[in-house]
mmCIF file of C-alpha atoms in Angstrom:
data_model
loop_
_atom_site.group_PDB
_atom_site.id
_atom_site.type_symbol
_atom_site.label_atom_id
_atom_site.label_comp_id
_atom_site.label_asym_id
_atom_site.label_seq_id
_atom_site.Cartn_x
_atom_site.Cartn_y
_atom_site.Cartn_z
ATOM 1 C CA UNK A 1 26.193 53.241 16.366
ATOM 2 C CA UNK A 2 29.251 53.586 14.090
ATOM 3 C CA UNK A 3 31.017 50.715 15.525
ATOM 4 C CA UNK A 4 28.135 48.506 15.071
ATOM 5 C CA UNK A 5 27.672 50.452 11.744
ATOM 6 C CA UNK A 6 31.035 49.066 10.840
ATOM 7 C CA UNK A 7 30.655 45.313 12.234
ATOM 8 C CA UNK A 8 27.526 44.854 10.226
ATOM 9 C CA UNK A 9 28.135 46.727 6.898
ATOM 10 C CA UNK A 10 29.388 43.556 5.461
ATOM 11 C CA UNK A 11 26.731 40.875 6.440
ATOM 12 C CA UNK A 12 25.627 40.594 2.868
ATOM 13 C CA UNK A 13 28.182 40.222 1.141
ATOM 14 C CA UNK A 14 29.225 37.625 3.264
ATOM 15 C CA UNK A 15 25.939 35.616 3.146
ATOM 16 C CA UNK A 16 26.244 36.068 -0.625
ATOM 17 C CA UNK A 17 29.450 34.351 -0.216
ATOM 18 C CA UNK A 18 28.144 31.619 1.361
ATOM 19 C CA UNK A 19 25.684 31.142 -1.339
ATOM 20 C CA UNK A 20 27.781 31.068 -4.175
ATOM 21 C CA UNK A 21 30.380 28.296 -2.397
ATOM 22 C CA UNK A 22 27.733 26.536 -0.930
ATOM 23 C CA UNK A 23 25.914 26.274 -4.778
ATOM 24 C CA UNK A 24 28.900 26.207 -6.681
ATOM 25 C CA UNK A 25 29.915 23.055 -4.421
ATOM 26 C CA UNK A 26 26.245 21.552 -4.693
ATOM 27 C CA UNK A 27 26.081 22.132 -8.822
ATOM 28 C CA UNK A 28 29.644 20.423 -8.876
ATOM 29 C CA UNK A 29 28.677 17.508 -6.562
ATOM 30 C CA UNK A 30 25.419 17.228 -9.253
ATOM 31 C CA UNK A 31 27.395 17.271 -12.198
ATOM 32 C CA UNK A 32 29.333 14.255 -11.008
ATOM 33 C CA UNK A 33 26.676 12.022 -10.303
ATOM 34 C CA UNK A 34 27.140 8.686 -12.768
ATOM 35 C CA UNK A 35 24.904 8.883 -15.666
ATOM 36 C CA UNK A 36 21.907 6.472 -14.634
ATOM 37 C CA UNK A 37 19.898 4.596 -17.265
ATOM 38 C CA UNK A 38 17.534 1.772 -17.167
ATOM 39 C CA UNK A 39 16.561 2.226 -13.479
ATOM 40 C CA UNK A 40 13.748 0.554 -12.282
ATOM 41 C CA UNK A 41 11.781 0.995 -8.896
ATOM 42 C CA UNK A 42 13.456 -0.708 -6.456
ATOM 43 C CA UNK A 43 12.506 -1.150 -2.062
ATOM 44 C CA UNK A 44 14.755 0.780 0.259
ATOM 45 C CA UNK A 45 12.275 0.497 3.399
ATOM 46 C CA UNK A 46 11.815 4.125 3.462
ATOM 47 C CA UNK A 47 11.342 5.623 6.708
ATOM 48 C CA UNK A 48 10.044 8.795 8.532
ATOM 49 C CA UNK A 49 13.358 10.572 8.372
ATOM 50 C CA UNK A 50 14.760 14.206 7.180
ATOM 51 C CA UNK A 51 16.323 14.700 3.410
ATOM 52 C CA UNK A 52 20.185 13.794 3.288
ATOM 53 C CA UNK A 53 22.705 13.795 0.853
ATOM 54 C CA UNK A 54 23.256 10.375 0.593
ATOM 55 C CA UNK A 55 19.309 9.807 -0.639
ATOM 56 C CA UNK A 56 19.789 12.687 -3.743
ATOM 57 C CA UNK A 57 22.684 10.387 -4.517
ATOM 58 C CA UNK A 58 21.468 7.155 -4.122
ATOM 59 C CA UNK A 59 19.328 5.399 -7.303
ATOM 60 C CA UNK A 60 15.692 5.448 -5.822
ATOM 61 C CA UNK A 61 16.009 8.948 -6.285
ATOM 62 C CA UNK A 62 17.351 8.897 -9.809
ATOM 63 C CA UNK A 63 14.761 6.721 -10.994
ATOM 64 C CA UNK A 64 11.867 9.168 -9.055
ATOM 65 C CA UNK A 65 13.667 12.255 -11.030
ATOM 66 C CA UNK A 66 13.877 10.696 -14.413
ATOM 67 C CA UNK A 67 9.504 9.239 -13.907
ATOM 68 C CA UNK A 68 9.170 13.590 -13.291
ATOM 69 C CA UNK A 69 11.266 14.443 -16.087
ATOM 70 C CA UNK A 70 13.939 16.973 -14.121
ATOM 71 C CA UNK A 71 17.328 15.950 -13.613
ATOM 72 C CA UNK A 72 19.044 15.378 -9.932
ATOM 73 C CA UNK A 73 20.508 18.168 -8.047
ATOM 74 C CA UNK A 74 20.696 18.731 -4.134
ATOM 75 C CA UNK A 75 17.575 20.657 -3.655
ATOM 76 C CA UNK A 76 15.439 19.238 -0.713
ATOM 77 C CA UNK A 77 12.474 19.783 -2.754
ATOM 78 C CA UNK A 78 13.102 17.144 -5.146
ATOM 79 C CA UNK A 79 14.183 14.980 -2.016
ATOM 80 C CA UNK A 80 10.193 15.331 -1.272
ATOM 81 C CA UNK A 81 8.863 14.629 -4.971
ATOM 82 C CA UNK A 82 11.024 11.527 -4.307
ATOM 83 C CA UNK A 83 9.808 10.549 -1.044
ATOM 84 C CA UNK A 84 6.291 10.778 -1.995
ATOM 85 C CA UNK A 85 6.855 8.768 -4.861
ATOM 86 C CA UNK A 86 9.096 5.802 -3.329
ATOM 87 C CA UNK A 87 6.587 5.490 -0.152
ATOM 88 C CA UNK A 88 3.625 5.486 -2.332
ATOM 89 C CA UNK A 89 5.314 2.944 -4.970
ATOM 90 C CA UNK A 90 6.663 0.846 -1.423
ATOM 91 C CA UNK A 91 3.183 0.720 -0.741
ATOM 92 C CA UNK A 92 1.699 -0.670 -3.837
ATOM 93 C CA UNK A 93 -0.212 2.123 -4.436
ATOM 94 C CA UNK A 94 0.817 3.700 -7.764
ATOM 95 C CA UNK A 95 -1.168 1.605 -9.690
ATOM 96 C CA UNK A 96 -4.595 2.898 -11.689
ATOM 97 C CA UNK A 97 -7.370 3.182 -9.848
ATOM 98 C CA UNK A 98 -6.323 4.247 -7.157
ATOM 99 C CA UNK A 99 -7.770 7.727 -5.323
ATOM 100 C CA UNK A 100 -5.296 10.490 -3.978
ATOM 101 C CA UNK A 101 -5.288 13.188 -1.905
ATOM 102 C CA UNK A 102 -3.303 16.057 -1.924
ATOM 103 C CA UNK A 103 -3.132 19.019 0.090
ATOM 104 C CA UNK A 104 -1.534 22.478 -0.359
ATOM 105 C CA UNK A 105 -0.626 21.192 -4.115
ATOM 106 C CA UNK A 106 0.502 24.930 -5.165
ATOM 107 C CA UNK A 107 2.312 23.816 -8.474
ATOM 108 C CA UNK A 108 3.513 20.683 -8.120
ATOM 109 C CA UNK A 109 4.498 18.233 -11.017
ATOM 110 C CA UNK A 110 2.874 14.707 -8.120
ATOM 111 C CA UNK A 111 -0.645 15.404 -9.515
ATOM 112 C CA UNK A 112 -0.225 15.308 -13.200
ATOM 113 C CA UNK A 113 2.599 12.112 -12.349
ATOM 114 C CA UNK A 114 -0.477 10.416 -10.360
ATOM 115 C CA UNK A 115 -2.972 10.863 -12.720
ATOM 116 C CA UNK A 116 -0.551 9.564 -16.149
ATOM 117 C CA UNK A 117 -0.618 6.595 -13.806
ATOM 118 C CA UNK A 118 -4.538 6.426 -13.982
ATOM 119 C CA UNK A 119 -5.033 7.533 -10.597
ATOM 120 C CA UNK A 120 -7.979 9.478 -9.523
ATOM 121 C CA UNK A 121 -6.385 12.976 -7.928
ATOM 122 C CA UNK A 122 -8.038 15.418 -5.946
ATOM 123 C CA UNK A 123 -5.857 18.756 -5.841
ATOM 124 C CA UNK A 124 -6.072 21.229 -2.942
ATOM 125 C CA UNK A 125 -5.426 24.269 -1.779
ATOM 126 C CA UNK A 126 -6.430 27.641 -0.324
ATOM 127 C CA UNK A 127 -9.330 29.538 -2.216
ATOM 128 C CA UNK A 128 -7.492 32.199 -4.255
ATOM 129 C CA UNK A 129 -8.884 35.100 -2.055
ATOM 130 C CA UNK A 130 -7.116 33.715 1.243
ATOM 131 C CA UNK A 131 -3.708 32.629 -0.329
ATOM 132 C CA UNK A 132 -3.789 35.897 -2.180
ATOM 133 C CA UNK A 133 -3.754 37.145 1.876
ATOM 134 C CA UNK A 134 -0.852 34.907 2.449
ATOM 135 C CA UNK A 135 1.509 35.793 0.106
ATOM 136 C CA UNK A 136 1.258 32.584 -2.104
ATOM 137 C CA UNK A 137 0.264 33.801 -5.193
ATOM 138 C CA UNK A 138 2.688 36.128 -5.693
ATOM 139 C CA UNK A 139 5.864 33.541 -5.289
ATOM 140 C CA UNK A 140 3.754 31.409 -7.620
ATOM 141 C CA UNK A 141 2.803 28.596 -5.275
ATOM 142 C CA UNK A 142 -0.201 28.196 -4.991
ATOM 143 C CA UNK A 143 -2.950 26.143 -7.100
ATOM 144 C CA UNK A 144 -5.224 29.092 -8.161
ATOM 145 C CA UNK A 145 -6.886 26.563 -10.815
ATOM 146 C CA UNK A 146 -6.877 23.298 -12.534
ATOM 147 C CA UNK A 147 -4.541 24.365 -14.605
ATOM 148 C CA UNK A 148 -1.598 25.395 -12.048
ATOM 149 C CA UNK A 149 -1.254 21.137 -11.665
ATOM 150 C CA UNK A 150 -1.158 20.718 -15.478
ATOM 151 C CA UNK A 151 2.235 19.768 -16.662
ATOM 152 C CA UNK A 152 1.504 18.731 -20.286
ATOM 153 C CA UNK A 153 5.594 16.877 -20.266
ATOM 154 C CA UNK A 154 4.245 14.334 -18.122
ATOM 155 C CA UNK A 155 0.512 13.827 -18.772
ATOM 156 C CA UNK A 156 -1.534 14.009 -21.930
ATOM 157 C CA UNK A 157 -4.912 17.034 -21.482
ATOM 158 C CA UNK A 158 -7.375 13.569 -21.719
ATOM 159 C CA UNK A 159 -5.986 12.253 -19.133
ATOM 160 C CA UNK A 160 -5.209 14.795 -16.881
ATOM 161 C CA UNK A 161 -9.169 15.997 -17.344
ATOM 162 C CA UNK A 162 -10.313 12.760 -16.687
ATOM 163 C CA UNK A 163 -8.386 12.104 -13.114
ATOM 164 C CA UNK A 164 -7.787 14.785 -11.420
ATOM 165 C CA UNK A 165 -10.100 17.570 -10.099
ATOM 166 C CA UNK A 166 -9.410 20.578 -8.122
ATOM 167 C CA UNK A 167 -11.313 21.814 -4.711
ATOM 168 C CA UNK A 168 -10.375 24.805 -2.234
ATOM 169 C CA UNK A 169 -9.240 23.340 1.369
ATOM 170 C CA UNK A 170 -8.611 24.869 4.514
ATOM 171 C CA UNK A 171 -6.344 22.437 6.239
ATOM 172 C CA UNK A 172 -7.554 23.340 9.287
ATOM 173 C CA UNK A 173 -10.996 22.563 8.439
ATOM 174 C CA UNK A 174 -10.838 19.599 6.134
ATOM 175 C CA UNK A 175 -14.419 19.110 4.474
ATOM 176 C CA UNK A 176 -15.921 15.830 6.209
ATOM 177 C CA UNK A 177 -17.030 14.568 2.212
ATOM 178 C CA UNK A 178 -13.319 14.296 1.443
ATOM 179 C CA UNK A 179 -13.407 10.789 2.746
ATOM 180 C CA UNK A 180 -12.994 6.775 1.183
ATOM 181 C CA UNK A 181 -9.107 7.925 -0.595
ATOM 182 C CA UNK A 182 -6.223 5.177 -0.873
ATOM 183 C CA UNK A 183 -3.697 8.135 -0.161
ATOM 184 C CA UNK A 184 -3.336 11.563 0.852
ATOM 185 C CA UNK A 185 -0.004 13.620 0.961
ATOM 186 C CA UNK A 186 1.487 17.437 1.691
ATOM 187 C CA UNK A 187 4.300 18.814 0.869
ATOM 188 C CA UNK A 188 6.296 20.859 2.643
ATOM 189 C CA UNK A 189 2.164 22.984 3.831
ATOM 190 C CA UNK A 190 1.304 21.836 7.166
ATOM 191 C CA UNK A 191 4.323 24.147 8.525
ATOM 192 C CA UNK A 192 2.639 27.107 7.695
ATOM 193 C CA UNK A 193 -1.164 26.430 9.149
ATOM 194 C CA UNK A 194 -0.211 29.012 11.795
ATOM 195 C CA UNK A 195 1.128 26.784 15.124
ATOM 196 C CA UNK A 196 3.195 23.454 15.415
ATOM 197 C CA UNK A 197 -0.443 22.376 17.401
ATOM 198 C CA UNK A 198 -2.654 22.843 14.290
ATOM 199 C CA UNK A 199 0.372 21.106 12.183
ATOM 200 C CA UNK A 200 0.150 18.161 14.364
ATOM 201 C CA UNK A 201 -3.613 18.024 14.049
ATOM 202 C CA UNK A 202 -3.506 18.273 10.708
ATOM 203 C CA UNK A 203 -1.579 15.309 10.297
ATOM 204 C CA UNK A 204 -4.425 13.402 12.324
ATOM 205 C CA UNK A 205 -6.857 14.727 10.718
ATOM 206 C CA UNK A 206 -5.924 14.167 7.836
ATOM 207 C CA UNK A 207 -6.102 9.975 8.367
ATOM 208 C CA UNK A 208 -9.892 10.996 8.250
ATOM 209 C CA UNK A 209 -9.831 10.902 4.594
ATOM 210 C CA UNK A 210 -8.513 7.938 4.067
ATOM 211 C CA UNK A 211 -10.177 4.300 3.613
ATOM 212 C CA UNK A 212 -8.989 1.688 6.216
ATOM 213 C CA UNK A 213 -5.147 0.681 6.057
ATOM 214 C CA UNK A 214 -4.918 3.828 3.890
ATOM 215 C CA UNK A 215 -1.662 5.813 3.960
ATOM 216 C CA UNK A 216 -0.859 9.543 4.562
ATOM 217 C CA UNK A 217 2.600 10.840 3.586
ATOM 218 C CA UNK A 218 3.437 14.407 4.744
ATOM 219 C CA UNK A 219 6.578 16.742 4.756
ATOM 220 C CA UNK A 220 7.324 19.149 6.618
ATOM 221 C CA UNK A 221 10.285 21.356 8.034
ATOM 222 C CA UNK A 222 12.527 20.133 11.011
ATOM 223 C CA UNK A 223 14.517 22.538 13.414
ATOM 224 C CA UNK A 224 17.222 19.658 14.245
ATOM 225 C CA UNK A 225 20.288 21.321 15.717
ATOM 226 C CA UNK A 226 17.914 23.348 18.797
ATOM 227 C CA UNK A 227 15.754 21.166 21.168
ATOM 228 C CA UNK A 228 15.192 23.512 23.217
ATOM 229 C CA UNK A 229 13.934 26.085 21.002
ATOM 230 C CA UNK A 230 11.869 26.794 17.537
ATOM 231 C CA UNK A 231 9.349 28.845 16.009
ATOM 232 C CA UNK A 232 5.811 28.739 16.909
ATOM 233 C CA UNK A 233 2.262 30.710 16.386
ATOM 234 C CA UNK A 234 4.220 32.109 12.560
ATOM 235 C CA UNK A 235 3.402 31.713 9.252
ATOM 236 C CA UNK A 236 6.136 29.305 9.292
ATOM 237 C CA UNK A 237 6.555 26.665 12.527
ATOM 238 C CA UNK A 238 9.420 24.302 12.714
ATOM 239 C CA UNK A 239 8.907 20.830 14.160
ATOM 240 C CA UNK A 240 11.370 19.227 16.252
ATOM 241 C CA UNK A 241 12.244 15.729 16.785
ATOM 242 C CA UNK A 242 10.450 15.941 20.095
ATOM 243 C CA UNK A 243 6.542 16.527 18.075
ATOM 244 C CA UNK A 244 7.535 13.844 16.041
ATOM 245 C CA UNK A 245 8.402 11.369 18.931
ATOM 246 C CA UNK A 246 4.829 12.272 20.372
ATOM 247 C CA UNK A 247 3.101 11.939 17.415
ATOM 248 C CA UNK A 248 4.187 8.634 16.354
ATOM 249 C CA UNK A 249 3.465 7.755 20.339
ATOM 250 C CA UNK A 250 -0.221 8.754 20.144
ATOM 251 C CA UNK A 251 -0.669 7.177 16.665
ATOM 252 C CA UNK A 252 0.322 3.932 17.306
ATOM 253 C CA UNK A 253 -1.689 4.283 20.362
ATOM 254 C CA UNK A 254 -4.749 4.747 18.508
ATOM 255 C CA UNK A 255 -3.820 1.781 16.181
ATOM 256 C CA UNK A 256 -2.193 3.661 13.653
ATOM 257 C CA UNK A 257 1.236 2.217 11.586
ATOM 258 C CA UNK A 258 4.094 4.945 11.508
ATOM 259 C CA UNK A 259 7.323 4.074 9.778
ATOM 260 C CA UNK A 260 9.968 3.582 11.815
ATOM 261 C CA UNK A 261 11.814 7.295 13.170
ATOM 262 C CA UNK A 262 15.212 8.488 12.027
ATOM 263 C CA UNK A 263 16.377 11.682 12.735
ATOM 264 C CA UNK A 264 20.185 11.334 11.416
ATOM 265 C CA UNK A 265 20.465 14.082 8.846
ATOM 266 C CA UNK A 266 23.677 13.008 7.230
ATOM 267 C CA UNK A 267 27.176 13.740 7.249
ATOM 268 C CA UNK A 268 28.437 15.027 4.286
ATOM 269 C CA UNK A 269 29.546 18.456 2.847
ATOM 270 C CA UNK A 270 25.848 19.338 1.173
ATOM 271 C CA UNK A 271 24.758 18.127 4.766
ATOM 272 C CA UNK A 272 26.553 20.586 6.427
ATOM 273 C CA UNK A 273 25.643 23.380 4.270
ATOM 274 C CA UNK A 274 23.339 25.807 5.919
ATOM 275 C CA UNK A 275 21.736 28.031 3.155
ATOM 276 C CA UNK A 276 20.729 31.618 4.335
ATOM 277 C CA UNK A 277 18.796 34.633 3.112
ATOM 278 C CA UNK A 278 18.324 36.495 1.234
ATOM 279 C CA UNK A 279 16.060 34.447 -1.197
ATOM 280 C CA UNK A 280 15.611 35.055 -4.676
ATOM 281 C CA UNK A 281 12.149 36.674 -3.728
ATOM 282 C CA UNK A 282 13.819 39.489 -2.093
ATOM 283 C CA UNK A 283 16.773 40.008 -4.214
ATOM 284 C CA UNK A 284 17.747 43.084 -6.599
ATOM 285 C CA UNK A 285 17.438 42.579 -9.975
ATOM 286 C CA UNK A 286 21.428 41.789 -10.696
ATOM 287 C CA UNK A 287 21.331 39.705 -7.663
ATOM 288 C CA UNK A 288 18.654 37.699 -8.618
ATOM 289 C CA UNK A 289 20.066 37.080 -12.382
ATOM 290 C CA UNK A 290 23.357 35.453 -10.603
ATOM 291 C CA UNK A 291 22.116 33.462 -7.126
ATOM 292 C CA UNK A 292 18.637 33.121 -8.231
ATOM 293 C CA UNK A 293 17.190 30.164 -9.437
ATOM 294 C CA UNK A 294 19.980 28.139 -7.723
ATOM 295 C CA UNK A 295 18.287 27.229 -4.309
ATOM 296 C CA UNK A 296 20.820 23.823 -4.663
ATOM 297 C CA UNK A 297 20.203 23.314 -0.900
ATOM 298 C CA UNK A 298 19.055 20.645 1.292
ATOM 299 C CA UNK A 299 19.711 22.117 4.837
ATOM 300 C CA UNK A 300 18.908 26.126 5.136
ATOM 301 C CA UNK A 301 18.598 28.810 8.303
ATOM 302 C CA UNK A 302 14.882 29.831 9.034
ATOM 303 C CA UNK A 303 14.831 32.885 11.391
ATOM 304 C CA UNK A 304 17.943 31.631 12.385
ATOM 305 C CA UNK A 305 17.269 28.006 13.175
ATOM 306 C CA UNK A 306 18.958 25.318 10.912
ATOM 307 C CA UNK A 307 15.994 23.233 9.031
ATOM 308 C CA UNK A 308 15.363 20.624 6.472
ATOM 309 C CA UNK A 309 12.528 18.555 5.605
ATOM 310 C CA UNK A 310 11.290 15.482 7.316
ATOM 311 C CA UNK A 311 8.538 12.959 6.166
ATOM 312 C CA UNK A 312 5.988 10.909 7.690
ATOM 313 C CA UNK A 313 5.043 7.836 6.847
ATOM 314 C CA UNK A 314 1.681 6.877 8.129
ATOM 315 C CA UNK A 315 -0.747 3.662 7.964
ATOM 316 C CA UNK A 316 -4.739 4.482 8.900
ATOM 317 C CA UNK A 317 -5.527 1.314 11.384
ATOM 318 C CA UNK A 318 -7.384 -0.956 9.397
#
């Protein structure tokens, strides 16, 4: 025990270590991104693929950033805000009128975006009582109200009232009146529906609400360094390139569009950089005021397996 004692006494401070090269590098790499003005929406053929360097860099991403107000750095989260945005905009489908649906919203800024836009939104997420069970509510991500999707810097009160409503979801039992939308989306939610099965039929199930030649757009976390194996039946599953090839297989089957697959996650530094715990949620008090509220990362280690997002592009048969 005292030899292991002494082989393991320094663990954290040499994951905090990581953290502060690995952000320091990321806040640099942010800082010397060109100063981008007049950028307008431009096609990139966005496909289903995992969140790289080179997009945060690139100007589709820029120009998604400055519509949300929130400037560029390498956090995979804002890779997904961006994502969203360019697939739904490739699309034609931010115009007003339109009807979206999204699921698992917790706080994000897409809703109040959508609706400045004059698109009808319907915001979801678990009833208070059962996310309260999950742990959501305390890390301040989940949509307890109407008011949780408000963000009053990017939508005026009117407008927000008038076009978007809120209704508690289980995504494993998506109400059969939730029908007849242009889009749906998730972000970064159908991971933690409790197996990489109920993820999967999520995703299908979720075409259910759409209108023919309707579009879903989902995100999700990818285990792409182990094929062999991941994490399943947890609050948190990770996909693997394998459930994706098999999905898109049995969509297109059943006359379904899926954007074309790519799995290459990049090759640069912020690529290579594999964030790991702690998180800010579990940090002391003096750790938390200098690594917190830095999670620059776009590749990090769940239970030990190296993730990032992926998205799915998908086109209801019509």
């Amino acid at each position: 025990m005292n030899a292991l004692s002494h082989r393991i006494r320094n663990l954290d401070a040499m994951a905090m270590n990581v953290k502060f090269f690995g952000y320091e590098l990321a806040k640099t790499l942010a800082a010397a991104l060109p100063v981008r003005t007049d950028l307008a929406p431009a096609p990139v053929g966005l496909t289903c693929k995992p969140s790289t360097q080179a997009d945060l860099e690139s100007d589709w991403v820029a120009y998604w950033c400055g519509q949300l107000q929130v400037p560029v750095v390498f956090h995979r989260k804002l890779w997904e805000f961006a994502y969203l945005l360019q697939a739904l905009w490739e699309r034609g489908l931010l115009v007003e009128g339109m009807r979206g649906l999204g699921f698992g919203c917790g706080v994000e800024p897409v809703p109040s975006y959508l609706a400045s836009k004059g698109i009808d939104v319907t915001v979801t997420d678990l009833a208070p009582e059962a996310s309260g069970d999950l742990g959501w509510s305390t890390t301040n991500q989940h949509t307890a109200t109407i008011e949780h999707a408000f963000h009053p810097h990017l939508v005026t009160r009117e407008a927000f009232e008038r076009h978007v409503r809120l209704a508690y979801v289980d995504m494993n039992a998506i109400p059969p009146e939730l029908e007849g939308y242009d889009f749906c989306w998730s972000i970064c939610a159908l991971e933690h529906l409790g197996s990489i099965a109920q993820g999967l039929d999520f995703i299908e199930n979720s075409l259910a609400t759409l209108k023919p030649g309707g579009v879903a757009i989902h995100t999700t976390e990818f285990n792409f360094l182990n094929d062999d194996e991941t994490i399943d039946n947890w609050p948190t599953v990770l996909f693997q390139r394998a459930h994706f090839v098999a999905l898109a297989e049995r969509l297109r089957a059943a006359g379904h569009e899926v954007a074309e697959l790519d799995f290459a996650v990049g090759s640069k530094p912020l690529d290579r950089f594999i964030d790991i715990p702690p998180w800010e949620h579990d940090m002391g008090d003096y750790a938390r005021q200098h690594w917190g509220g830095d999670h620059v990362h776009i590749k990090l280690s769940i239970d030990g397996f190296v993730s990032t997002c992926f998205g799915l592009i998908i086109r209801k048969r019509g």
